[in-house]
mmCIF file of C-alpha atoms and ligand atoms in Angstrom:
data_model
loop_
_atom_site.group_PDB
_atom_site.id
_atom_site.type_symbol
_atom_site.label_atom_id
_atom_site.label_comp_id
_atom_site.label_asym_id
_atom_site.label_seq_id
_atom_site.Cartn_x
_atom_site.Cartn_y
_atom_site.Cartn_z
ATOM 1 C CA MET S 1 20.744 35.785 13.568
ATOM 2 C CA LYS S 2 21.910 35.377 9.958
ATOM 3 C CA ILE S 3 19.928 33.270 7.501
ATOM 4 C CA VAL S 4 20.949 32.435 3.938
ATOM 5 C CA VAL S 5 18.167 31.424 1.572
ATOM 6 C CA HIS S 6 18.530 29.341 -1.562
ATOM 7 C CA THR S 7 15.488 28.255 -3.559
ATOM 8 C CA ASP S 8 13.779 29.079 -6.874
ATOM 9 C CA ASP S 9 11.834 31.979 -5.371
ATOM 10 C CA ALA S 10 14.618 33.014 -2.959
ATOM 11 C CA GLU S 11 13.904 36.742 -3.145
ATOM 12 C CA GLN S 12 10.266 36.226 -2.040
ATOM 13 C CA TRP S 13 11.471 34.021 0.819
ATOM 14 C CA ARG S 14 14.115 36.588 1.792
ATOM 15 C CA ALA S 15 11.516 39.365 1.855
ATOM 16 C CA ALA S 16 9.005 37.296 3.840
ATOM 17 C CA LEU S 17 11.588 36.173 6.422
ATOM 18 C CA SER S 18 12.990 39.712 6.785
ATOM 19 C CA LYS S 19 9.498 41.047 7.413
ATOM 20 C CA ALA S 20 8.700 38.361 10.006
ATOM 21 C CA LEU S 21 12.119 38.594 11.716
ATOM 22 C CA PRO S 22 13.115 42.279 11.607
ATOM 23 C CA ASN S 23 16.190 41.706 13.797
ATOM 24 C CA ALA S 24 17.575 38.963 11.566
ATOM 25 C CA THR S 25 19.931 39.398 8.612
ATOM 26 C CA VAL S 26 18.464 37.474 5.712
ATOM 27 C CA VAL S 27 20.372 37.177 2.441
ATOM 28 C CA THR S 28 19.916 35.123 -0.691
ATOM 29 C CA SER S 29 22.630 32.738 -1.856
ATOM 30 C CA ASP S 30 23.574 35.028 -4.745
ATOM 31 C CA ALA S 31 24.736 37.720 -2.300
ATOM 32 C CA PRO S 32 28.509 38.418 -2.268
ATOM 33 C CA GLU S 33 30.545 35.724 -0.532
ATOM 34 C CA GLU S 34 31.299 37.839 2.576
ATOM 35 C CA ALA S 35 27.551 38.488 3.048
ATOM 36 C CA ARG S 36 26.794 34.757 2.841
ATOM 37 C CA GLN S 37 29.476 33.571 5.236
ATOM 38 C CA ASN S 38 29.027 32.828 8.937
ATOM 39 C CA ALA S 39 25.315 32.093 8.624
ATOM 40 C CA ASP S 40 23.487 30.671 11.617
ATOM 41 C CA TYR S 41 20.878 28.970 9.447
ATOM 42 C CA LEU S 42 20.411 27.879 5.860
ATOM 43 C CA ALA S 43 16.859 27.772 4.481
ATOM 44 C CA VAL S 44 17.405 25.880 1.261
ATOM 45 C CA TRP S 45 16.012 23.829 -1.595
ATOM 46 C CA LYS S 46 18.595 22.191 -3.883
ATOM 47 C CA ALA S 47 21.458 24.207 -2.426
ATOM 48 C CA PRO S 48 24.763 24.184 -4.330
ATOM 49 C CA ALA S 49 27.603 22.318 -2.617
ATOM 50 C CA HIS S 50 29.709 25.482 -2.196
ATOM 51 C CA LEU S 51 26.992 27.097 -0.047
ATOM 52 C CA LEU S 52 27.133 24.176 2.387
ATOM 53 C CA LYS S 53 30.926 23.877 2.320
ATOM 54 C CA GLU S 54 31.667 27.561 3.015
ATOM 55 C CA GLN S 55 29.629 27.731 6.250
ATOM 56 C CA THR S 56 31.531 27.412 9.525
ATOM 57 C CA GLN S 57 29.057 28.144 12.331
ATOM 58 C CA LEU S 58 25.706 26.721 11.244
ATOM 59 C CA LYS S 59 23.176 25.937 13.969
ATOM 60 C CA GLY S 60 20.617 24.350 11.668
ATOM 61 C CA ILE S 61 19.521 23.685 8.103
ATOM 62 C CA ILE S 62 15.879 24.070 7.080
ATOM 63 C CA ASN S 63 14.962 22.085 3.957
ATOM 64 C CA LEU S 64 12.330 24.132 2.090
ATOM 65 C CA GLY S 65 10.551 21.011 0.862
ATOM 66 C CA ALA S 66 9.499 17.568 2.085
ATOM 67 C CA GLY S 67 12.082 15.439 0.257
ATOM 68 C CA VAL S 68 15.617 15.562 1.642
ATOM 69 C CA ASP S 69 17.217 13.182 -0.877
ATOM 70 C CA TYR S 70 18.944 16.016 -2.779
ATOM 71 C CA LEU S 71 20.229 17.712 0.367
ATOM 72 C CA LEU S 72 21.514 14.499 1.939
ATOM 73 C CA SER S 73 23.481 13.639 -1.195
ATOM 74 C CA THR S 74 25.026 17.104 -1.630
ATOM 75 C CA PRO S 75 28.810 16.989 -1.154
ATOM 76 C CA GLY S 76 29.960 19.162 1.713
ATOM 77 C CA LEU S 77 26.848 18.703 3.827
ATOM 78 C CA PRO S 78 28.105 19.121 7.405
ATOM 79 C CA VAL S 79 27.527 15.917 9.372
ATOM 80 C CA ASP S 80 26.820 17.424 12.777
ATOM 81 C CA VAL S 81 24.317 20.158 11.879
ATOM 82 C CA PRO S 82 20.651 19.285 12.550
ATOM 83 C CA ILE S 83 18.367 19.309 9.517
ATOM 84 C CA VAL S 84 14.636 19.904 9.649
ATOM 85 C CA LYS S 85 12.270 19.553 6.685
ATOM 86 C CA LEU S 86 8.851 20.951 5.907
ATOM 87 C CA ARG S 87 6.013 18.749 7.112
ATOM 88 C CA ASP S 88 2.859 19.174 5.049
ATOM 89 C CA ALA S 89 3.069 23.019 5.086
ATOM 90 C CA GLY S 90 0.340 23.195 2.439
ATOM 91 C CA MET S 91 1.870 20.468 0.245
ATOM 92 C CA GLY S 92 -0.617 17.832 1.462
ATOM 93 C CA GLU S 93 -3.545 19.655 -0.092
ATOM 94 C CA LEU S 94 -1.729 20.202 -3.393
ATOM 95 C CA MET S 95 -0.652 16.566 -3.456
ATOM 96 C CA ALA S 96 -4.182 15.383 -2.658
ATOM 97 C CA ASP S 97 -5.493 17.409 -5.636
ATOM 98 C CA TYR S 98 -2.909 15.808 -7.910
ATOM 99 C CA VAL S 99 -3.600 12.273 -6.693
ATOM 100 C CA LEU S 100 -7.389 12.689 -6.800
ATOM 101 C CA TYR S 101 -7.066 13.895 -10.382
ATOM 102 C CA GLY S 102 -5.080 10.761 -11.213
ATOM 103 C CA VAL S 103 -7.378 8.349 -9.413
ATOM 104 C CA LEU S 104 -10.470 9.897 -11.016
ATOM 105 C CA HIS S 105 -8.777 9.804 -14.414
ATOM 106 C CA PHE S 106 -8.638 6.027 -14.263
ATOM 107 C CA TYR S 107 -11.761 5.468 -12.149
ATOM 108 C CA ARG S 108 -13.966 7.464 -14.562
ATOM 109 C CA SER S 109 -12.239 5.979 -17.666
ATOM 110 C CA MET S 110 -10.837 9.281 -18.927
ATOM 111 C CA ASP S 111 -7.972 7.257 -20.421
ATOM 112 C CA CYS S 112 -10.506 5.250 -22.483
ATOM 113 C CA TYR S 113 -12.291 8.416 -23.640
ATOM 114 C CA ALA S 114 -9.001 10.018 -24.748
ATOM 115 C CA ASP S 115 -8.304 6.872 -26.746
ATOM 116 C CA GLN S 116 -11.846 6.697 -28.161
ATOM 117 C CA GLN S 117 -11.684 10.353 -29.212
ATOM 118 C CA THR S 118 -8.816 9.600 -31.599
ATOM 119 C CA SER S 119 -11.276 7.549 -33.679
ATOM 120 C CA ALA S 120 -14.464 9.566 -32.921
ATOM 121 C CA GLU S 121 -15.846 6.624 -30.961
ATOM 122 C CA TRP S 122 -18.902 7.402 -28.781
ATOM 123 C CA GLN S 123 -18.989 4.687 -26.135
ATOM 124 C CA PRO S 124 -19.849 5.336 -22.473
ATOM 125 C CA GLN S 125 -17.919 3.102 -20.080
ATOM 126 C CA ARG S 126 -19.559 1.437 -17.093
ATOM 127 C CA VAL S 127 -19.079 3.300 -13.789
ATOM 128 C CA VAL S 128 -18.225 0.863 -11.032
ATOM 129 C CA ASP S 129 -19.074 1.536 -7.420
ATOM 130 C CA LYS S 130 -16.304 3.424 -5.592
ATOM 131 C CA ALA S 131 -16.537 0.748 -2.904
ATOM 132 C CA ASP S 132 -15.120 -1.646 -5.519
ATOM 133 C CA TRP S 133 -12.197 0.614 -6.394
ATOM 134 C CA PRO S 134 -9.648 0.417 -3.554
ATOM 135 C CA VAL S 135 -6.656 2.747 -3.708
ATOM 136 C CA GLY S 136 -3.282 2.072 -2.077
ATOM 137 C CA VAL S 137 -1.042 4.797 -0.675
ATOM 138 C CA LEU S 138 2.619 3.918 -0.076
ATOM 139 C CA GLY S 139 4.041 6.288 2.542
ATOM 140 C CA LEU S 140 1.875 7.657 5.339
ATOM 141 C CA GLY S 141 3.982 10.625 6.385
ATOM 142 C CA ALA S 142 2.862 14.243 6.601
ATOM 143 C CA ILE S 143 1.804 14.292 2.951
ATOM 144 C CA GLY S 144 0.908 10.619 2.427
ATOM 145 C CA ALA S 145 -1.451 10.576 5.424
ATOM 146 C CA TYR S 146 -3.179 13.721 4.158
ATOM 147 C CA VAL S 147 -3.637 12.125 0.730
ATOM 148 C CA ALA S 148 -4.912 8.850 2.203
ATOM 149 C CA SER S 149 -7.542 10.735 4.231
ATOM 150 C CA ALA S 150 -8.557 12.843 1.215
ATOM 151 C CA LEU S 151 -9.068 9.713 -0.901
ATOM 152 C CA GLN S 152 -11.074 8.106 1.884
ATOM 153 C CA GLN S 153 -13.234 11.230 2.201
ATOM 154 C CA ALA S 154 -13.766 11.152 -1.563
ATOM 155 C CA GLY S 155 -15.375 7.725 -1.096
ATOM 156 C CA PHE S 156 -12.615 5.279 -2.051
ATOM 157 C CA PRO S 157 -11.600 2.399 0.203
ATOM 158 C CA VAL S 158 -7.976 3.226 1.104
ATOM 159 C CA LEU S 159 -5.133 0.940 2.103
ATOM 160 C CA GLY S 160 -1.977 2.646 3.369
ATOM 161 C CA TRP S 161 1.553 1.374 3.927
ATOM 162 C CA SER S 162 4.420 2.737 5.998
ATOM 163 C CA ARG S 163 7.583 1.534 7.739
ATOM 164 C CA SER S 164 6.106 1.689 11.236
ATOM 165 C CA PRO S 165 2.501 0.807 12.206
ATOM 166 C CA LYS S 166 0.023 3.688 11.895
ATOM 167 C CA THR S 167 -3.596 4.510 12.704
ATOM 168 C CA ILE S 168 -5.490 6.789 10.325
ATOM 169 C CA LYS S 169 -9.272 7.067 10.574
ATOM 170 C CA GLY S 170 -10.981 5.123 7.795
ATOM 171 C CA VAL S 171 -7.707 3.870 6.286
ATOM 172 C CA GLN S 172 -6.541 0.249 6.479
ATOM 173 C CA CYS S 173 -2.956 0.808 7.592
ATOM 174 C CA LEU S 174 -0.393 -1.882 6.806
ATOM 175 C CA HIS S 175 3.361 -2.215 7.233
ATOM 176 C CA GLY S 176 6.173 -4.654 6.551
ATOM 177 C CA ASP S 177 6.820 -6.729 3.412
ATOM 178 C CA GLU S 178 3.653 -8.776 3.899
ATOM 179 C CA GLY S 179 1.620 -5.600 4.284
ATOM 180 C CA LEU S 180 2.998 -4.303 0.993
ATOM 181 C CA ASP S 181 2.110 -7.519 -0.825
ATOM 182 C CA GLU S 182 -1.387 -7.461 0.684
ATOM 183 C CA LEU S 183 -1.907 -3.851 -0.413
ATOM 184 C CA LEU S 184 -0.629 -4.415 -3.942
ATOM 185 C CA SER S 185 -2.827 -7.460 -4.481
ATOM 186 C CA GLN S 186 -5.996 -5.497 -3.682
ATOM 187 C CA VAL S 187 -5.781 -1.999 -5.165
ATOM 188 C CA GLN S 188 -7.002 -0.564 -8.467
ATOM 189 C CA SER S 189 -4.554 2.352 -8.195
ATOM 190 C CA VAL S 190 -1.314 2.471 -6.239
ATOM 191 C CA VAL S 191 0.037 5.888 -5.241
ATOM 192 C CA ALA S 192 3.715 6.190 -4.257
ATOM 193 C CA ILE S 193 4.419 8.982 -1.744
ATOM 194 C CA LEU S 194 7.560 7.505 -0.227
ATOM 195 C CA PRO S 195 10.884 9.304 0.172
ATOM 196 C CA ASP S 196 13.898 8.321 -1.916
ATOM 197 C CA THR S 197 16.075 6.299 0.468
ATOM 198 C CA PRO S 198 18.320 3.246 0.124
ATOM 199 C CA ALA S 199 15.379 1.142 1.402
ATOM 200 C CA THR S 200 12.777 2.495 -1.034
ATOM 201 C CA GLN S 201 14.773 2.653 -4.266
ATOM 202 C CA GLY S 202 13.224 0.299 -6.812
ATOM 203 C CA ILE S 203 10.531 -0.760 -4.356
ATOM 204 C CA LEU S 204 8.044 -0.995 -7.226
ATOM 205 C CA ASN S 205 10.086 -3.481 -9.257
ATOM 206 C CA ALA S 206 8.841 -6.040 -11.808
ATOM 207 C CA GLU S 207 7.937 -8.556 -9.111
ATOM 208 C CA ARG S 208 5.886 -6.065 -7.093
ATOM 209 C CA LEU S 209 4.199 -4.502 -10.144
ATOM 210 C CA ALA S 210 3.133 -8.029 -11.111
ATOM 211 C CA LYS S 211 1.279 -8.336 -7.801
ATOM 212 C CA LEU S 212 -1.120 -5.552 -8.803
ATOM 213 C CA PRO S 213 -4.457 -6.767 -10.214
ATOM 214 C CA GLN S 214 -4.957 -6.845 -13.988
ATOM 215 C CA GLY S 215 -5.925 -3.350 -15.167
ATOM 216 C CA ALA S 216 -4.495 -1.468 -12.157
ATOM 217 C CA SER S 217 -2.832 1.914 -12.533
ATOM 218 C CA VAL S 218 0.230 3.533 -10.959
ATOM 219 C CA ILE S 219 0.461 7.122 -9.724
ATOM 220 C CA ASN S 220 3.914 8.346 -8.696
ATOM 221 C CA PRO S 221 4.344 11.818 -7.247
ATOM 222 C CA GLY S 222 6.933 10.558 -4.690
ATOM 223 C CA ARG S 223 10.329 10.086 -6.326
ATOM 224 C CA GLY S 224 11.383 8.544 -9.634
ATOM 225 C CA SER S 225 13.756 6.100 -7.948
ATOM 226 C CA LEU S 226 10.803 4.290 -6.332
ATOM 227 C CA ILE S 227 9.818 2.646 -9.624
ATOM 228 C CA ASP S 228 11.849 0.488 -11.974
ATOM 229 C CA GLU S 229 10.905 2.442 -15.117
ATOM 230 C CA GLN S 230 11.812 -0.396 -17.492
ATOM 231 C CA ALA S 231 9.687 -2.850 -15.486
ATOM 232 C CA LEU S 232 6.811 -0.345 -15.550
ATOM 233 C CA LEU S 233 7.042 -0.024 -19.342
ATOM 234 C CA GLU S 234 7.017 -3.793 -19.667
ATOM 235 C CA ALA S 235 4.034 -4.111 -17.314
ATOM 236 C CA LEU S 236 2.156 -1.512 -19.373
ATOM 237 C CA GLY S 237 2.938 -3.201 -22.683
ATOM 238 C CA ASP S 238 1.978 -1.330 -25.836
ATOM 239 C CA ASN S 239 -1.148 -0.918 -27.940
ATOM 240 C CA ASP S 240 -0.387 -4.073 -29.964
ATOM 241 C CA GLN S 241 0.276 -6.117 -26.872
ATOM 242 C CA PRO S 242 -1.181 -4.495 -23.726
ATOM 243 C CA GLY S 243 0.403 -5.589 -20.473
ATOM 244 C CA HIS S 244 -1.387 -6.176 -17.221
ATOM 245 C CA LEU S 245 -1.220 -2.541 -16.069
ATOM 246 C CA ARG S 246 -3.695 -0.043 -17.471
ATOM 247 C CA GLY S 247 -1.772 3.237 -17.223
ATOM 248 C CA ALA S 248 0.330 5.562 -15.142
ATOM 249 C CA LEU S 249 0.425 9.175 -13.995
ATOM 250 C CA LEU S 250 4.044 10.077 -13.276
ATOM 251 C CA ASP S 251 5.373 13.332 -11.822
ATOM 252 C CA VAL S 252 8.894 12.224 -10.913
ATOM 253 C CA PHE S 253 11.554 10.279 -12.780
ATOM 254 C CA CYS S 254 14.943 8.645 -12.348
ATOM 255 C CA GLU S 255 16.374 11.442 -14.496
ATOM 256 C CA GLU S 256 14.827 14.914 -14.398
ATOM 257 C CA PRO S 257 14.001 16.627 -16.641
ATOM 258 C CA LEU S 258 12.815 13.413 -18.299
ATOM 259 C CA PRO S 259 15.075 13.095 -21.387
ATOM 260 C CA ALA S 260 13.278 13.685 -24.707
ATOM 261 C CA GLY S 261 14.143 10.172 -25.891
ATOM 262 C CA ASN S 262 12.650 8.398 -22.853
ATOM 263 C CA PRO S 263 9.850 6.061 -24.062
ATOM 264 C CA LEU S 264 7.599 7.179 -21.181
ATOM 265 C CA TRP S 265 6.996 10.445 -23.093
ATOM 266 C CA GLN S 266 5.537 8.554 -26.057
ATOM 267 C CA HIS S 267 3.581 5.867 -24.221
ATOM 268 C CA PRO S 268 -0.156 6.282 -25.000
ATOM 269 C CA ARG S 269 -1.242 5.302 -21.488
ATOM 270 C CA VAL S 270 1.319 7.285 -19.506
ATOM 271 C CA ILE S 271 0.745 10.870 -18.416
ATOM 272 C CA VAL S 272 3.973 12.747 -17.706
ATOM 273 C CA THR S 273 3.982 15.854 -15.518
ATOM 274 C CA PRO S 274 7.184 17.845 -14.807
ATOM 275 C CA HIS S 275 7.634 17.395 -11.025
ATOM 276 C CA MET S 276 4.830 19.836 -10.237
ATOM 277 C CA ALA S 277 2.515 17.821 -7.961
ATOM 278 C CA ALA S 278 3.122 19.787 -4.750
ATOM 279 C CA PRO S 279 5.505 22.739 -4.939
ATOM 280 C CA THR S 280 6.171 24.389 -1.561
ATOM 281 C CA PRO S 281 3.574 27.156 -1.073
ATOM 282 C CA LEU S 282 5.459 30.039 0.573
ATOM 283 C CA ASN S 283 2.402 31.521 2.285
ATOM 284 C CA ASP S 284 1.589 28.208 3.990
ATOM 285 C CA ALA S 285 5.198 27.227 4.728
ATOM 286 C CA ILE S 286 6.612 30.486 6.100
ATOM 287 C CA ASP S 287 5.060 30.074 9.568
ATOM 288 C CA GLN S 288 6.603 26.615 9.896
ATOM 289 C CA VAL S 289 10.037 27.947 8.923
ATOM 290 C CA ILE S 290 9.756 30.765 11.448
ATOM 291 C CA SER S 291 8.683 28.364 14.188
ATOM 292 C CA TYR S 292 11.706 26.158 13.365
ATOM 293 C CA LEU S 293 14.009 29.176 13.714
ATOM 294 C CA HIS S 294 12.463 30.171 17.049
ATOM 295 C CA ALA S 295 12.712 26.576 18.294
ATOM 296 C CA PHE S 296 16.391 26.308 17.271
ATOM 297 C CA GLU S 297 17.159 29.603 19.030
ATOM 298 C CA ALA S 298 15.276 28.489 22.159
ATOM 299 C CA GLY S 299 17.165 25.192 22.222
ATOM 300 C CA GLU S 300 13.950 23.201 21.928
ATOM 301 C CA THR S 301 13.989 19.571 20.819
ATOM 302 C CA LEU S 302 13.002 19.343 17.167
ATOM 303 C CA THR S 303 12.109 16.320 15.056
ATOM 304 C CA ILE S 304 15.148 16.270 12.846
ATOM 305 C CA VAL S 305 15.868 14.400 9.640
ATOM 306 C CA ASN S 306 17.384 10.979 10.258
ATOM 307 C CA SER S 307 20.322 11.010 7.842
ATOM 308 C CA SER S 308 20.984 7.289 8.145
ATOM 309 C CA GLN S 309 17.356 6.410 7.320
ATOM 310 C CA GLY S 310 17.400 9.058 4.592
ATOM 311 C CA TYR S 311 14.196 10.921 5.447
HETATM 312 P P1 LIG V 401 7.510 11.948 5.511
HETATM 313 O O1 LIG V 401 8.958 11.885 5.799
HETATM 314 O O2 LIG V 401 6.615 12.727 6.401
HETATM 315 O O3 LIG V 401 6.908 10.470 5.451
HETATM 316 C C1 LIG V 401 7.528 9.430 4.764
HETATM 317 C C2 LIG V 401 6.650 8.195 4.853
HETATM 318 O O4 LIG V 401 7.296 7.136 4.129
HETATM 319 C C3 LIG V 401 6.461 7.712 6.295
HETATM 320 O O5 LIG V 401 5.170 7.225 6.472
HETATM 321 C C4 LIG V 401 7.481 6.572 6.386
HETATM 322 O O6 LIG V 401 7.146 5.565 7.320
HETATM 323 C C5 LIG V 401 7.397 6.000 4.990
HETATM 324 N N1 LIG V 401 8.598 5.241 4.676
HETATM 325 C C6 LIG V 401 9.869 5.665 4.606
HETATM 326 N N2 LIG V 401 10.705 4.640 4.331
HETATM 327 C C7 LIG V 401 9.925 3.548 4.239
HETATM 328 C C8 LIG V 401 10.191 2.182 3.996
HETATM 329 N N3 LIG V 401 11.434 1.736 3.764
HETATM 330 N N4 LIG V 401 9.158 1.320 3.978
HETATM 331 C C9 LIG V 401 7.893 1.758 4.219
HETATM 332 N N5 LIG V 401 7.575 3.032 4.460
HETATM 333 C C10 LIG V 401 8.580 3.922 4.475
HETATM 334 O O7 LIG V 401 7.383 12.467 4.003
HETATM 335 P P2 LIG V 401 6.221 13.313 3.315
HETATM 336 O O8 LIG V 401 4.929 12.605 3.477
HETATM 337 O O9 LIG V 401 6.306 14.721 3.758
HETATM 338 O O10 LIG V 401 6.713 13.265 1.796
HETATM 339 C C11 LIG V 401 6.921 12.032 1.143
HETATM 340 C C12 LIG V 401 7.686 12.243 -0.142
HETATM 341 O O11 LIG V 401 6.865 12.885 -1.123
HETATM 342 C C13 LIG V 401 8.895 13.162 -0.035
HETATM 343 O O12 LIG V 401 10.008 12.491 0.526
HETATM 344 C C14 LIG V 401 9.126 13.510 -1.486
HETATM 345 O O13 LIG V 401 9.944 12.515 -2.089
HETATM 346 C C15 LIG V 401 7.725 13.441 -2.108
HETATM 347 N N6 LIG V 401 7.230 14.764 -2.489
HETATM 348 C C16 LIG V 401 7.038 15.040 -3.824
HETATM 349 C C17 LIG V 401 6.544 16.269 -4.229
HETATM 350 C C18 LIG V 401 6.257 16.554 -5.653
HETATM 351 O O14 LIG V 401 5.949 17.705 -5.994
HETATM 352 N N7 LIG V 401 6.297 15.580 -6.543
HETATM 353 C C19 LIG V 401 6.290 17.334 -3.247
HETATM 354 C C20 LIG V 401 6.487 16.929 -1.865
HETATM 355 C C21 LIG V 401 6.950 15.684 -1.512
HETATM 356 P P3 LIG V 401 7.095 5.888 8.898
HETATM 357 O O15 LIG V 401 5.868 6.761 9.057
HETATM 358 O O16 LIG V 401 6.942 4.569 9.516
HETATM 359 O O17 LIG V 401 8.356 6.611 9.225
#
């Protein structure tokens, strides 16, 4: 079995896969062309088009992350090769940490204290009951469901939304357009953990952001395309004329890296992080990759990425 690896920490992945599969040939994508060719499997994150185009006998592609938007839009992606993606694989816990940080930031008025500190103002803010601070999670997949449960266990009422109906203990699960409107009208923070697909692009547009209650906040570690950034800026307003949204914690953007001139960088109530919410943890993910390889080799039925749905 030959596997070609392409990701930021490809050498660590190559070493870990070689150790776990001593009979396999594992090479990184910067190996000479003849060593890369005729791979059985690609284990990749943001693979260059040439790596996909040059393969002739692939049996499967393993996406070393949860989002497949980049892979699906890479020219040269073979149409008939099954793709599997990482499901949770340690990313749920990292994402839950990130989202909890964001929710607590707004819930415990850390945004107000940062503002007050600029003028040495000593003014404790009232702490409302968590029961009065519902949080909405858009996307209840492997990571979204983990985050929804973590928020619920932290004491927040949680409303979740997905394409198909779901049951998650302690979470009010909604679906469909009406479900989305219901969720948005009730939550103090909305968290977007949806994939980037034709159906989700711009889902948080001006109209939907306006459905959030006055003073709500937006947390987006999903994909930048989910939010209309201009509509978000307008809903936030500025210090002279605050809008109806209180603030935002954003990890992902329509253009990454976020260009220096983008007004989101300068907005006093926006926190920008550089797409770091839940990087794939190799030690947690390696077992899942190995089990995918064994399952492919054994001809087992795998849950593969649905290219037409885009996730
Ligand atoms: P999954 O594929 O497991 O789940 C996706 C969820 O989104 C499912 O619940 C699905 O609904 C729902 N969904 C998809 N399309 C729609 C739609 N049109 N309307 C309503 N719901 C929809 O993904 P993960 O949970 O593993 O990851 C989610 C996303 O998080 C990734 O695609 C990626 O973009 C992002 N991510 C970001 C990271 C970061 O560091 N910033 C790290 C990891 C992931 P259903 O269950 O009905 O199919």
